[in-house]
Amino acid sequence: MRSQSRIAFYLLLTPLVLWLGLLIIIPHIDMLLISLRERVSFGVYDRSLTQYEKALTEPLYLRTFARTAVMSVLATAITLLIAFPVAYYIAKMAKGRLQQVLFMLCLIPFYVSELVRTFGWMILLRETGIVSNLLQWTGLADQPVEMLYTDATMMVGLVYTSMLFMVVPLVTTLESLDDSVIEAGYDLGGSGLSVLREIIIPHAMPGIVSGCIVVFMLSLGNYLTPTMLGGKDSLWFTEMIYNQFIVRSNWELGAAFGFMLLVLSSVIVWGMLRLTGRTLKETMG
């Protein structure tokens, strides 16, 4: 009986091990080895840290690296600020069918691909788009307004793309907060701000941290939205990785860029967990 249970356990574990090994661990080891080599002639390579030296000494690479990190953190913070009241309303104030409808409205944009959603923003914000025409019709602008290819437009796209991944963990966490605890906070003389600070936010912290981690990683690794909404001068690090791998066929430098991005995301997630005093196990439940 025990041997049958062990066999069943290994059979259930096999897909996970294959997935982790074939799609994550082995490709990353290979990418690390590629990043640690330098081409000396056709088909001949030496082990070297040259690619990392190039990445860390070229001002354009460093500026793009830092800009991607800062913009991703900013997109995560804005997404949290917008998603928290939405999630609170869905979890604690909306009841019955209204709650289901609101949650479904959050899901509907994700029925279509990210490419289609990004094109939707381009249709709205282009020079001849609906927003530009509306501004001219109301007299707020006397000529067509081009709103694409700016950092603000790119930020709108990043926040919109990631919104659901912040709302879902927040709703799940806030639904478990007993209404009587909030009422007790008010009964004890607490104001709305103190109840939010002392009761609601601490209870929602697992959802906040897990949502922030997911949104930050999605923003950091996003390629489509910065490229399409930010234009050719968007300077996003994933675009540089794509250019090195596909356009310039410089896999060594592209692999080094990829590992730098992996290290950056790991450091920021670790810092986020340290800042909130949580562990990865507590955050992921």
PDB file of C-alpha atoms in Angstrom:
ATOM      1  CA  MET A   1       0.000   0.000   0.000  1.00  0.00           C
ATOM      2  CA  ARG A   2       2.825   2.339   0.928  1.00  0.00           C
ATOM      3  CA  SER A   3       4.735   1.514  -2.285  1.00  0.00           C
ATOM      4  CA  GLN A   4       1.599   2.274  -4.353  1.00  0.00           C
ATOM      5  CA  SER A   5       1.251   5.639  -2.641  1.00  0.00           C
ATOM      6  CA  ARG A   6       4.891   6.400  -3.334  1.00  0.00           C
ATOM      7  CA  ILE A   7       4.507   5.497  -7.023  1.00  0.00           C
ATOM      8  CA  ALA A   8       1.401   7.690  -7.273  1.00  0.00           C
ATOM      9  CA  PHE A   9       3.311  10.547  -5.613  1.00  0.00           C
ATOM     10  CA  TYR A  10       6.189  10.267  -8.100  1.00  0.00           C
ATOM     11  CA  LEU A  11       3.764  10.087 -11.038  1.00  0.00           C
ATOM     12  CA  LEU A  12       2.022  13.253  -9.859  1.00  0.00           C
ATOM     13  CA  LEU A  13       5.371  14.952  -9.314  1.00  0.00           C
ATOM     14  CA  THR A  14       6.782  14.033 -12.727  1.00  0.00           C
ATOM     15  CA  PRO A  15       4.965  16.723 -14.812  1.00  0.00           C
ATOM     16  CA  LEU A  16       6.108  19.447 -12.392  1.00  0.00           C
ATOM     17  CA  VAL A  17       9.713  18.231 -12.427  1.00  0.00           C
ATOM     18  CA  LEU A  18       9.705  17.987 -16.237  1.00  0.00           C
ATOM     19  CA  TRP A  19       8.195  21.459 -16.556  1.00  0.00           C
ATOM     20  CA  LEU A  20      10.701  23.020 -14.161  1.00  0.00           C
ATOM     21  CA  GLY A  21      13.641  21.137 -15.600  1.00  0.00           C
ATOM     22  CA  LEU A  22      13.002  21.392 -19.338  1.00  0.00           C
ATOM     23  CA  LEU A  23      11.466  24.846 -19.536  1.00  0.00           C
ATOM     24  CA  ILE A  24      13.123  26.776 -16.691  1.00  0.00           C
ATOM     25  CA  ILE A  25      16.249  25.249 -15.133  1.00  0.00           C
ATOM     26  CA  ILE A  26      18.022  23.801 -18.197  1.00  0.00           C
ATOM     27  CA  PRO A  27      17.368  26.839 -20.459  1.00  0.00           C
ATOM     28  CA  HIS A  28      18.600  29.207 -17.738  1.00  0.00           C
ATOM     29  CA  ILE A  29      21.762  27.168 -17.162  1.00  0.00           C
ATOM     30  CA  ASP A  30      22.379  27.179 -20.897  1.00  0.00           C
ATOM     31  CA  MET A  31      21.743  30.925 -21.056  1.00  0.00           C
ATOM     32  CA  LEU A  32      24.207  31.486 -18.196  1.00  0.00           C
ATOM     33  CA  LEU A  33      26.876  29.488 -20.028  1.00  0.00           C
ATOM     34  CA  ILE A  34      26.232  31.454 -23.235  1.00  0.00           C
ATOM     35  CA  SER A  35      26.560  34.744 -21.357  1.00  0.00           C
ATOM     36  CA  LEU A  36      29.961  33.653 -20.008  1.00  0.00           C
ATOM     37  CA  ARG A  37      31.615  33.174 -23.373  1.00  0.00           C
ATOM     38  CA  GLU A  38      33.259  35.467 -25.923  1.00  0.00           C
ATOM     39  CA  ARG A  39      33.554  34.820 -29.631  1.00  0.00           C
ATOM     40  CA  VAL A  40      37.197  34.884 -30.722  1.00  0.00           C
ATOM     41  CA  SER A  41      36.609  33.609 -34.264  1.00  0.00           C
ATOM     42  CA  PHE A  42      33.910  31.862 -36.244  1.00  0.00           C
ATOM     43  CA  GLY A  43      32.610  29.000 -34.069  1.00  0.00           C
ATOM     44  CA  VAL A  44      35.367  29.457 -31.453  1.00  0.00           C
ATOM     45  CA  TYR A  45      34.599  30.812 -27.988  1.00  0.00           C
ATOM     46  CA  ASP A  46      36.507  31.541 -24.778  1.00  0.00           C
ATOM     47  CA  ARG A  47      35.153  31.723 -21.249  1.00  0.00           C
ATOM     48  CA  SER A  48      34.971  35.389 -20.294  1.00  0.00           C
ATOM     49  CA  LEU A  49      33.028  38.031 -18.381  1.00  0.00           C
ATOM     50  CA  THR A  50      33.303  40.390 -21.336  1.00  0.00           C
ATOM     51  CA  GLN A  51      29.544  40.496 -21.960  1.00  0.00           C
ATOM     52  CA  TYR A  52      28.813  41.602 -18.395  1.00  0.00           C
ATOM     53  CA  GLU A  53      31.646  44.119 -18.595  1.00  0.00           C
ATOM     54  CA  LYS A  54      30.081  45.583 -21.750  1.00  0.00           C
ATOM     55  CA  ALA A  55      26.640  45.682 -20.146  1.00  0.00           C
ATOM     56  CA  LEU A  56      27.907  47.403 -16.989  1.00  0.00           C
ATOM     57  CA  THR A  57      30.161  49.977 -18.673  1.00  0.00           C
ATOM     58  CA  GLU A  58      28.005  51.135 -21.583  1.00  0.00           C
ATOM     59  CA  PRO A  59      25.936  54.162 -20.419  1.00  0.00           C
ATOM     60  CA  LEU A  60      23.015  53.379 -22.744  1.00  0.00           C
ATOM     61  CA  TYR A  61      22.628  49.871 -21.342  1.00  0.00           C
ATOM     62  CA  LEU A  62      22.843  51.066 -17.739  1.00  0.00           C
ATOM     63  CA  ARG A  63      20.388  53.912 -18.344  1.00  0.00           C
ATOM     64  CA  THR A  64      17.892  51.570 -19.976  1.00  0.00           C
ATOM     65  CA  PHE A  65      18.365  49.015 -17.187  1.00  0.00           C
ATOM     66  CA  ALA A  66      17.711  51.615 -14.479  1.00  0.00           C
ATOM     67  CA  ARG A  67      14.839  53.198 -16.380  1.00  0.00           C
ATOM     68  CA  THR A  68      13.118  49.819 -16.810  1.00  0.00           C
ATOM     69  CA  ALA A  69      13.461  49.086 -13.083  1.00  0.00           C
ATOM     70  CA  VAL A  70      12.146  52.509 -11.989  1.00  0.00           C
ATOM     71  CA  MET A  71       9.244  52.491 -14.460  1.00  0.00           C
ATOM     72  CA  SER A  72       8.279  48.951 -13.387  1.00  0.00           C
ATOM     73  CA  VAL A  73       8.256  49.934  -9.708  1.00  0.00           C
ATOM     74  CA  LEU A  74       6.198  53.032 -10.556  1.00  0.00           C
ATOM     75  CA  ALA A  75       3.726  50.970 -12.625  1.00  0.00           C
ATOM     76  CA  THR A  76       3.370  48.556  -9.683  1.00  0.00           C
ATOM     77  CA  ALA A  77       2.693  51.407  -7.231  1.00  0.00           C
ATOM     78  CA  ILE A  78       0.103  53.053  -9.513  1.00  0.00           C
ATOM     79  CA  THR A  79      -1.601  49.709 -10.157  1.00  0.00           C
ATOM     80  CA  LEU A  80      -1.836  49.111  -6.393  1.00  0.00           C
ATOM     81  CA  LEU A  81      -3.279  52.585  -5.748  1.00  0.00           C
ATOM     82  CA  ILE A  82      -5.984  52.090  -8.393  1.00  0.00           C
ATOM     83  CA  ALA A  83      -6.698  48.424  -7.691  1.00  0.00           C
ATOM     84  CA  PHE A  84      -7.027  48.641  -3.892  1.00  0.00           C
ATOM     85  CA  PRO A  85     -10.261  50.715  -3.742  1.00  0.00           C
ATOM     86  CA  VAL A  86     -11.689  48.696  -6.639  1.00  0.00           C
ATOM     87  CA  ALA A  87     -10.910  45.426  -4.866  1.00  0.00           C
ATOM     88  CA  TYR A  88     -12.260  46.745  -1.544  1.00  0.00           C
ATOM     89  CA  TYR A  89     -15.536  47.757  -3.163  1.00  0.00           C
ATOM     90  CA  ILE A  90     -15.914  44.372  -4.855  1.00  0.00           C
ATOM     91  CA  ALA A  91     -14.977  42.385  -1.736  1.00  0.00           C
ATOM     92  CA  LYS A  92     -16.703  44.346   1.059  1.00  0.00           C
ATOM     93  CA  MET A  93     -19.342  46.685  -0.355  1.00  0.00           C
ATOM     94  CA  ALA A  94     -20.818  45.040  -3.444  1.00  0.00           C
ATOM     95  CA  LYS A  95     -23.211  42.209  -2.635  1.00  0.00           C
ATOM     96  CA  GLY A  96     -24.718  39.315  -4.548  1.00  0.00           C
ATOM     97  CA  ARG A  97     -25.063  39.702  -8.321  1.00  0.00           C
ATOM     98  CA  LEU A  98     -23.406  43.145  -8.344  1.00  0.00           C
ATOM     99  CA  GLN A  99     -20.223  41.615  -6.907  1.00  0.00           C
ATOM    100  CA  GLN A 100     -20.180  38.948  -9.620  1.00  0.00           C
ATOM    101  CA  VAL A 101     -20.844  41.527 -12.358  1.00  0.00           C
ATOM    102  CA  LEU A 102     -18.030  43.817 -11.172  1.00  0.00           C
ATOM    103  CA  PHE A 103     -15.585  40.944 -10.953  1.00  0.00           C
ATOM    104  CA  MET A 104     -16.593  39.826 -14.441  1.00  0.00           C
ATOM    105  CA  LEU A 105     -16.045  43.372 -15.761  1.00  0.00           C
ATOM    106  CA  CYS A 106     -12.458  43.153 -14.508  1.00  0.00           C
ATOM    107  CA  LEU A 107     -12.015  39.884 -16.396  1.00  0.00           C
ATOM    108  CA  ILE A 108     -13.600  40.877 -19.719  1.00  0.00           C
ATOM    109  CA  PRO A 109     -10.596  42.859 -21.104  1.00  0.00           C
ATOM    110  CA  PHE A 110      -8.484  39.740 -20.694  1.00  0.00           C
ATOM    111  CA  TYR A 111     -10.732  37.739 -23.011  1.00  0.00           C
ATOM    112  CA  VAL A 112      -8.656  39.210 -25.860  1.00  0.00           C
ATOM    113  CA  SER A 113      -4.897  39.101 -26.304  1.00  0.00           C
ATOM    114  CA  GLU A 114      -2.498  41.770 -25.061  1.00  0.00           C
ATOM    115  CA  LEU A 115      -1.781  42.698 -28.670  1.00  0.00           C
ATOM    116  CA  VAL A 116      -5.441  43.538 -29.352  1.00  0.00           C
ATOM    117  CA  ARG A 117      -5.747  45.474 -26.086  1.00  0.00           C
ATOM    118  CA  THR A 118      -2.651  47.511 -26.922  1.00  0.00           C
ATOM    119  CA  PHE A 119      -3.997  48.258 -30.402  1.00  0.00           C
ATOM    120  CA  GLY A 120      -7.174  49.464 -28.679  1.00  0.00           C
ATOM    121  CA  TRP A 121      -5.163  52.075 -26.780  1.00  0.00           C
ATOM    122  CA  MET A 122      -3.428  53.094 -30.009  1.00  0.00           C
ATOM    123  CA  ILE A 123      -6.799  53.627 -31.705  1.00  0.00           C
ATOM    124  CA  LEU A 124      -7.977  55.773 -28.796  1.00  0.00           C
ATOM    125  CA  LEU A 125      -4.832  57.861 -28.334  1.00  0.00           C
ATOM    126  CA  ARG A 126      -3.517  58.378 -31.851  1.00  0.00           C
ATOM    127  CA  GLU A 127      -3.583  61.804 -33.517  1.00  0.00           C
ATOM    128  CA  THR A 128      -6.835  61.044 -35.339  1.00  0.00           C
ATOM    129  CA  GLY A 129      -8.272  58.964 -32.479  1.00  0.00           C
ATOM    130  CA  ILE A 130     -11.366  59.396 -30.358  1.00  0.00           C
ATOM    131  CA  VAL A 131      -9.660  61.299 -27.515  1.00  0.00           C
ATOM    132  CA  SER A 132      -7.982  63.787 -29.864  1.00  0.00           C
ATOM    133  CA  ASN A 133     -11.270  64.391 -31.718  1.00  0.00           C
ATOM    134  CA  LEU A 134     -13.127  64.830 -28.420  1.00  0.00           C
ATOM    135  CA  LEU A 135     -10.618  67.426 -27.209  1.00  0.00           C
ATOM    136  CA  GLN A 136     -10.998  69.375 -30.443  1.00  0.00           C
ATOM    137  CA  TRP A 137     -14.812  69.096 -30.374  1.00  0.00           C
ATOM    138  CA  THR A 138     -14.985  70.471 -26.818  1.00  0.00           C
ATOM    139  CA  GLY A 139     -12.565  73.292 -27.666  1.00  0.00           C
ATOM    140  CA  LEU A 140      -9.829  72.076 -25.317  1.00  0.00           C
ATOM    141  CA  ALA A 141      -7.469  71.673 -28.280  1.00  0.00           C
ATOM    142  CA  ASP A 142      -7.332  73.601 -31.546  1.00  0.00           C
ATOM    143  CA  GLN A 143      -5.464  70.922 -33.490  1.00  0.00           C
ATOM    144  CA  PRO A 144      -5.001  67.123 -33.445  1.00  0.00           C
ATOM    145  CA  VAL A 145      -3.199  65.899 -30.337  1.00  0.00           C
ATOM    146  CA  GLU A 146      -0.748  62.990 -30.533  1.00  0.00           C
ATOM    147  CA  MET A 147      -0.722  61.125 -27.222  1.00  0.00           C
ATOM    148  CA  LEU A 148       1.151  58.016 -28.301  1.00  0.00           C
ATOM    149  CA  TYR A 149       4.859  57.292 -27.864  1.00  0.00           C
ATOM    150  CA  THR A 150       5.290  58.975 -24.478  1.00  0.00           C
ATOM    151  CA  ASP A 151       6.215  57.606 -21.059  1.00  0.00           C
ATOM    152  CA  ALA A 152       2.766  58.536 -19.739  1.00  0.00           C
ATOM    153  CA  THR A 153       1.033  56.501 -22.461  1.00  0.00           C
ATOM    154  CA  MET A 154       3.336  53.581 -21.858  1.00  0.00           C
ATOM    155  CA  MET A 155       2.565  53.748 -18.129  1.00  0.00           C
ATOM    156  CA  VAL A 156      -1.175  53.689 -18.860  1.00  0.00           C
ATOM    157  CA  GLY A 157      -0.669  50.556 -20.934  1.00  0.00           C
ATOM    158  CA  LEU A 158       1.431  48.825 -18.273  1.00  0.00           C
ATOM    159  CA  VAL A 159      -1.080  49.590 -15.509  1.00  0.00           C
ATOM    160  CA  TYR A 160      -4.035  48.496 -17.646  1.00  0.00           C
ATOM    161  CA  THR A 161      -2.293  45.271 -18.663  1.00  0.00           C
ATOM    162  CA  SER A 162      -1.481  44.321 -15.068  1.00  0.00           C
ATOM    163  CA  MET A 163      -4.630  45.488 -13.282  1.00  0.00           C
ATOM    164  CA  LEU A 164      -6.346  42.092 -13.032  1.00  0.00           C
ATOM    165  CA  PHE A 165      -3.275  40.493 -11.442  1.00  0.00           C
ATOM    166  CA  MET A 166      -3.469  43.032  -8.611  1.00  0.00           C
ATOM    167  CA  VAL A 167      -7.259  43.011  -8.179  1.00  0.00           C
ATOM    168  CA  VAL A 168      -7.668  39.227  -7.858  1.00  0.00           C
ATOM    169  CA  PRO A 169      -5.293  38.617  -4.905  1.00  0.00           C
ATOM    170  CA  LEU A 170      -6.616  41.751  -3.164  1.00  0.00           C
ATOM    171  CA  VAL A 171     -10.258  40.675  -3.520  1.00  0.00           C
ATOM    172  CA  THR A 172      -9.400  37.178  -2.277  1.00  0.00           C
ATOM    173  CA  THR A 173      -7.618  38.550   0.783  1.00  0.00           C
ATOM    174  CA  LEU A 174     -10.155  41.255   1.623  1.00  0.00           C
ATOM    175  CA  GLU A 175     -13.083  38.822   1.373  1.00  0.00           C
ATOM    176  CA  SER A 176     -11.632  36.919   4.322  1.00  0.00           C
ATOM    177  CA  LEU A 177     -11.749  40.028   6.521  1.00  0.00           C
ATOM    178  CA  ASP A 178     -14.734  39.783   8.875  1.00  0.00           C
ATOM    179  CA  ASP A 179     -17.007  42.842   8.671  1.00  0.00           C
ATOM    180  CA  SER A 180     -17.418  42.769  12.461  1.00  0.00           C
ATOM    181  CA  VAL A 181     -13.700  43.524  12.867  1.00  0.00           C
ATOM    182  CA  ILE A 182     -14.095  46.713  10.816  1.00  0.00           C
ATOM    183  CA  GLU A 183     -17.233  47.663  12.758  1.00  0.00           C
ATOM    184  CA  ALA A 184     -15.369  47.076  16.035  1.00  0.00           C
ATOM    185  CA  GLY A 185     -12.670  49.461  14.839  1.00  0.00           C
ATOM    186  CA  TYR A 186     -15.249  52.214  14.286  1.00  0.00           C
ATOM    187  CA  ASP A 187     -17.033  51.383  17.582  1.00  0.00           C
ATOM    188  CA  LEU A 188     -13.755  51.911  19.432  1.00  0.00           C
ATOM    189  CA  GLY A 189     -13.554  55.445  18.066  1.00  0.00           C
ATOM    190  CA  GLY A 190     -11.339  54.821  15.063  1.00  0.00           C
ATOM    191  CA  SER A 191     -11.600  57.066  12.024  1.00  0.00           C
ATOM    192  CA  GLY A 192     -11.781  55.782   8.478  1.00  0.00           C
ATOM    193  CA  LEU A 193      -8.068  56.420   8.021  1.00  0.00           C
ATOM    194  CA  SER A 194      -7.068  54.665  11.253  1.00  0.00           C
ATOM    195  CA  VAL A 195      -9.276  51.644  10.462  1.00  0.00           C
ATOM    196  CA  LEU A 196      -7.687  51.474   7.029  1.00  0.00           C
ATOM    197  CA  ARG A 197      -4.180  51.744   8.474  1.00  0.00           C
ATOM    198  CA  GLU A 198      -4.604  49.503  11.531  1.00  0.00           C
ATOM    199  CA  ILE A 199      -7.050  46.833  10.320  1.00  0.00           C
ATOM    200  CA  ILE A 200      -7.656  46.698   6.579  1.00  0.00           C
ATOM    201  CA  ILE A 201      -4.147  47.162   5.170  1.00  0.00           C
ATOM    202  CA  PRO A 202      -2.449  44.733   7.622  1.00  0.00           C
ATOM    203  CA  HIS A 203      -5.083  42.109   6.823  1.00  0.00           C
ATOM    204  CA  ALA A 204      -4.695  42.708   3.073  1.00  0.00           C
ATOM    205  CA  MET A 205      -0.881  42.635   3.204  1.00  0.00           C
ATOM    206  CA  PRO A 206      -0.511  39.074   1.785  1.00  0.00           C
ATOM    207  CA  GLY A 207      -2.635  40.111  -1.215  1.00  0.00           C
ATOM    208  CA  ILE A 208      -0.759  43.405  -1.578  1.00  0.00           C
ATOM    209  CA  VAL A 209       2.651  41.711  -1.573  1.00  0.00           C
ATOM    210  CA  SER A 210       1.694  38.859  -3.900  1.00  0.00           C
ATOM    211  CA  GLY A 211      -0.075  41.273  -6.276  1.00  0.00           C
ATOM    212  CA  CYS A 212       2.909  43.642  -6.290  1.00  0.00           C
ATOM    213  CA  ILE A 213       5.331  40.800  -7.027  1.00  0.00           C
ATOM    214  CA  VAL A 214       3.275  39.559  -9.972  1.00  0.00           C
ATOM    215  CA  VAL A 215       2.619  43.037 -11.408  1.00  0.00           C
ATOM    216  CA  PHE A 216       6.266  44.066 -11.021  1.00  0.00           C
ATOM    217  CA  MET A 217       7.503  40.953 -12.823  1.00  0.00           C
ATOM    218  CA  LEU A 218       4.935  41.385 -15.590  1.00  0.00           C
ATOM    219  CA  SER A 219       5.922  45.030 -16.075  1.00  0.00           C
ATOM    220  CA  LEU A 220       9.648  44.308 -15.953  1.00  0.00           C
ATOM    221  CA  GLY A 221       9.375  41.545 -18.537  1.00  0.00           C
ATOM    222  CA  ASN A 222       6.813  43.265 -20.746  1.00  0.00           C
ATOM    223  CA  TYR A 223       7.921  43.714 -24.345  1.00  0.00           C
ATOM    224  CA  LEU A 224       4.796  44.453 -26.350  1.00  0.00           C
ATOM    225  CA  THR A 225       3.331  47.412 -24.450  1.00  0.00           C
ATOM    226  CA  PRO A 226       6.550  49.503 -24.126  1.00  0.00           C
ATOM    227  CA  THR A 227       7.420  48.854 -27.769  1.00  0.00           C
ATOM    228  CA  MET A 228       4.001  49.728 -29.213  1.00  0.00           C
ATOM    229  CA  LEU A 229       2.933  52.561 -26.901  1.00  0.00           C
ATOM    230  CA  GLY A 230       6.362  53.949 -26.086  1.00  0.00           C
ATOM    231  CA  GLY A 231       7.597  53.936 -29.654  1.00  0.00           C
ATOM    232  CA  LYS A 232      11.105  53.329 -30.931  1.00  0.00           C
ATOM    233  CA  ASP A 233      12.627  55.544 -28.219  1.00  0.00           C
ATOM    234  CA  SER A 234      10.909  53.778 -25.318  1.00  0.00           C
ATOM    235  CA  LEU A 235      14.241  52.311 -24.096  1.00  0.00           C
ATOM    236  CA  TRP A 236      12.894  49.182 -22.407  1.00  0.00           C
ATOM    237  CA  PHE A 237      15.372  46.498 -21.389  1.00  0.00           C
ATOM    238  CA  THR A 238      13.411  43.568 -22.866  1.00  0.00           C
ATOM    239  CA  GLU A 239      13.548  45.335 -26.238  1.00  0.00           C
ATOM    240  CA  MET A 240      17.343  45.420 -25.961  1.00  0.00           C
ATOM    241  CA  ILE A 241      17.355  41.699 -25.175  1.00  0.00           C
ATOM    242  CA  TYR A 242      15.198  41.048 -28.245  1.00  0.00           C
ATOM    243  CA  ASN A 243      17.482  43.168 -30.423  1.00  0.00           C
ATOM    244  CA  GLN A 244      20.598  41.330 -29.273  1.00  0.00           C
ATOM    245  CA  PHE A 245      19.097  37.867 -29.796  1.00  0.00           C
ATOM    246  CA  ILE A 246      17.057  38.422 -32.975  1.00  0.00           C
ATOM    247  CA  VAL A 247      18.276  41.544 -34.789  1.00  0.00           C
ATOM    248  CA  ARG A 248      22.038  41.405 -34.098  1.00  0.00           C
ATOM    249  CA  SER A 249      22.371  37.642 -33.449  1.00  0.00           C
ATOM    250  CA  ASN A 250      24.565  38.498 -30.478  1.00  0.00           C
ATOM    251  CA  TRP A 251      23.344  35.748 -28.180  1.00  0.00           C
ATOM    252  CA  GLU A 252      26.191  36.232 -25.707  1.00  0.00           C
ATOM    253  CA  LEU A 253      25.267  39.824 -24.868  1.00  0.00           C
ATOM    254  CA  GLY A 254      21.528  39.038 -25.018  1.00  0.00           C
ATOM    255  CA  ALA A 255      22.016  36.211 -22.510  1.00  0.00           C
ATOM    256  CA  ALA A 256      23.977  38.543 -20.216  1.00  0.00           C
ATOM    257  CA  PHE A 257      21.123  41.074 -20.419  1.00  0.00           C
ATOM    258  CA  GLY A 258      18.635  38.324 -19.592  1.00  0.00           C
ATOM    259  CA  PHE A 259      20.560  37.310 -16.503  1.00  0.00           C
ATOM    260  CA  MET A 260      20.904  40.899 -15.373  1.00  0.00           C
ATOM    261  CA  LEU A 261      17.117  41.230 -15.591  1.00  0.00           C
ATOM    262  CA  LEU A 262      16.664  38.004 -13.634  1.00  0.00           C
ATOM    263  CA  VAL A 263      18.995  39.206 -10.878  1.00  0.00           C
ATOM    264  CA  LEU A 264      17.291  42.612 -10.777  1.00  0.00           C
ATOM    265  CA  SER A 265      13.808  41.117 -10.382  1.00  0.00           C
ATOM    266  CA  SER A 266      15.048  38.711  -7.682  1.00  0.00           C
ATOM    267  CA  VAL A 267      16.722  41.528  -5.715  1.00  0.00           C
ATOM    268  CA  ILE A 268      13.679  43.817  -5.863  1.00  0.00           C
ATOM    269  CA  VAL A 269      11.276  41.018  -4.877  1.00  0.00           C
ATOM    270  CA  TRP A 270      13.599  40.091  -1.999  1.00  0.00           C
ATOM    271  CA  GLY A 271      13.707  43.738  -0.941  1.00  0.00           C
ATOM    272  CA  MET A 272       9.925  43.966  -1.119  1.00  0.00           C
ATOM    273  CA  LEU A 273       9.561  40.920   1.151  1.00  0.00           C
ATOM    274  CA  ARG A 274      12.124  42.294   3.599  1.00  0.00           C
ATOM    275  CA  LEU A 275      10.402  45.670   3.630  1.00  0.00           C
ATOM    276  CA  THR A 276       7.027  44.142   4.464  1.00  0.00           C
ATOM    277  CA  GLY A 277       8.491  41.612   6.900  1.00  0.00           C
ATOM    278  CA  ARG A 278       7.027  38.654   5.041  1.00  0.00           C
ATOM    279  CA  THR A 279       8.480  35.446   3.650  1.00  0.00           C
ATOM    280  CA  LEU A 280       7.839  34.039   0.188  1.00  0.00           C
ATOM    281  CA  LYS A 281       6.056  31.077   1.790  1.00  0.00           C
ATOM    282  CA  GLU A 282       3.664  33.340   3.714  1.00  0.00           C
ATOM    283  CA  THR A 283       3.000  35.447   0.606  1.00  0.00           C
ATOM    284  CA  MET A 284       2.216  32.533  -1.678  1.00  0.00           C
ATOM    285  CA  GLY A 285       0.137  30.843   1.013  1.00  0.00           C
TER     286      GLY A 285
END
